[in-house]
C-alpha cells in the first residue's frame, strides 16, 4: 500500500507543495528552501501546516 501524501504550506513563504508522509530524506520548500519534512526513522515529521491528505494509488 502506498503511503499518504500531504499538501503542506510552507510557514515562511506560503508556498504549497505535496510531500510524502514517509519521506526518507528531508524535503525542502521548492521556493525558499525551508525544511518541510524531516525523516524520523518511520513516519516523517511535517514542519509546515498540513492543508490536506492526498491519497494516491501508486
Ligand atoms: Zn517556502
Short mmCIF file of C-alpha atoms and ligand atoms in Angstrom, two decimals:
data_model
loop_
_atom_site.label_atom_id
_atom_site.label_comp_id
_atom_site.label_asym_id
_atom_site.label_seq_id
_atom_site.Cartn_x
_atom_site.Cartn_y
_atom_site.Cartn_z
CA UNK A 1 0.00 0.00 0.00
CA UNK A 2 1.30 3.42 -0.88
CA UNK A 3 1.87 5.89 1.90
CA UNK A 4 -0.08 9.06 2.13
CA UNK A 5 0.96 12.36 0.68
CA UNK A 6 0.22 15.63 2.36
CA UNK A 7 -0.33 19.05 0.97
CA UNK A 8 1.76 21.30 3.18
CA UNK A 9 2.03 25.06 3.33
CA UNK A 10 5.47 26.49 3.94
CA UNK A 11 5.44 28.65 7.10
CA UNK A 12 7.96 31.04 5.59
CA UNK A 13 6.69 31.79 2.09
CA UNK A 14 3.24 30.14 1.97
CA UNK A 15 4.19 28.00 -0.99
CA UNK A 16 2.03 24.88 -1.06
CA UNK A 17 3.51 21.59 -2.14
CA UNK A 18 2.72 17.92 -1.84
CA UNK A 19 5.11 15.85 0.26
CA UNK A 20 5.35 12.16 1.03
CA UNK A 21 4.32 11.20 4.54
CA UNK A 22 7.13 8.69 4.95
CA UNK A 23 9.95 10.61 3.36
CA UNK A 24 13.37 9.08 3.99
CA UNK A 25 15.19 12.33 3.35
CA UNK A 26 14.48 15.93 4.23
CA UNK A 27 12.08 17.67 1.88
CA UNK A 28 12.66 21.37 1.44
CA UNK A 29 10.29 24.03 0.17
CA UNK A 30 10.79 24.41 -3.59
CA UNK A 31 10.62 28.18 -3.29
CA UNK A 32 12.59 29.20 -0.20
CA UNK A 33 14.33 26.03 0.95
CA UNK A 34 12.66 25.81 4.37
CA UNK A 35 12.63 22.20 5.52
CA UNK A 36 9.03 20.95 5.39
CA UNK A 37 9.53 17.28 6.23
CA UNK A 38 12.14 15.59 8.39
CA UNK A 39 12.66 11.83 8.44
CA UNK A 40 12.34 10.33 11.91
CA UNK A 41 13.00 6.69 11.10
CA UNK A 42 9.36 5.91 10.43
CA UNK A 43 6.63 8.40 9.87
CA UNK A 44 8.12 11.71 8.78
CA UNK A 45 7.74 14.84 10.90
CA UNK A 46 5.97 17.55 8.97
CA UNK A 47 7.10 21.03 9.90
CA UNK A 48 4.67 23.06 7.85
CA UNK A 49 0.91 23.40 8.07
CA UNK A 50 -0.86 20.33 6.66
CA UNK A 51 -3.70 21.53 4.46
CA UNK A 52 -4.99 18.16 3.37
CA UNK A 53 -4.14 14.50 3.00
CA UNK A 54 -3.77 13.30 -0.57
CA UNK A 55 -4.43 9.65 -1.27
CA UNK A 56 -2.53 8.27 -4.21
CA UNK A 57 -2.93 4.77 -5.54
CA UNK A 58 0.56 4.32 -6.85
ZN1 LIG B 1 8.95 28.32 1.47
#
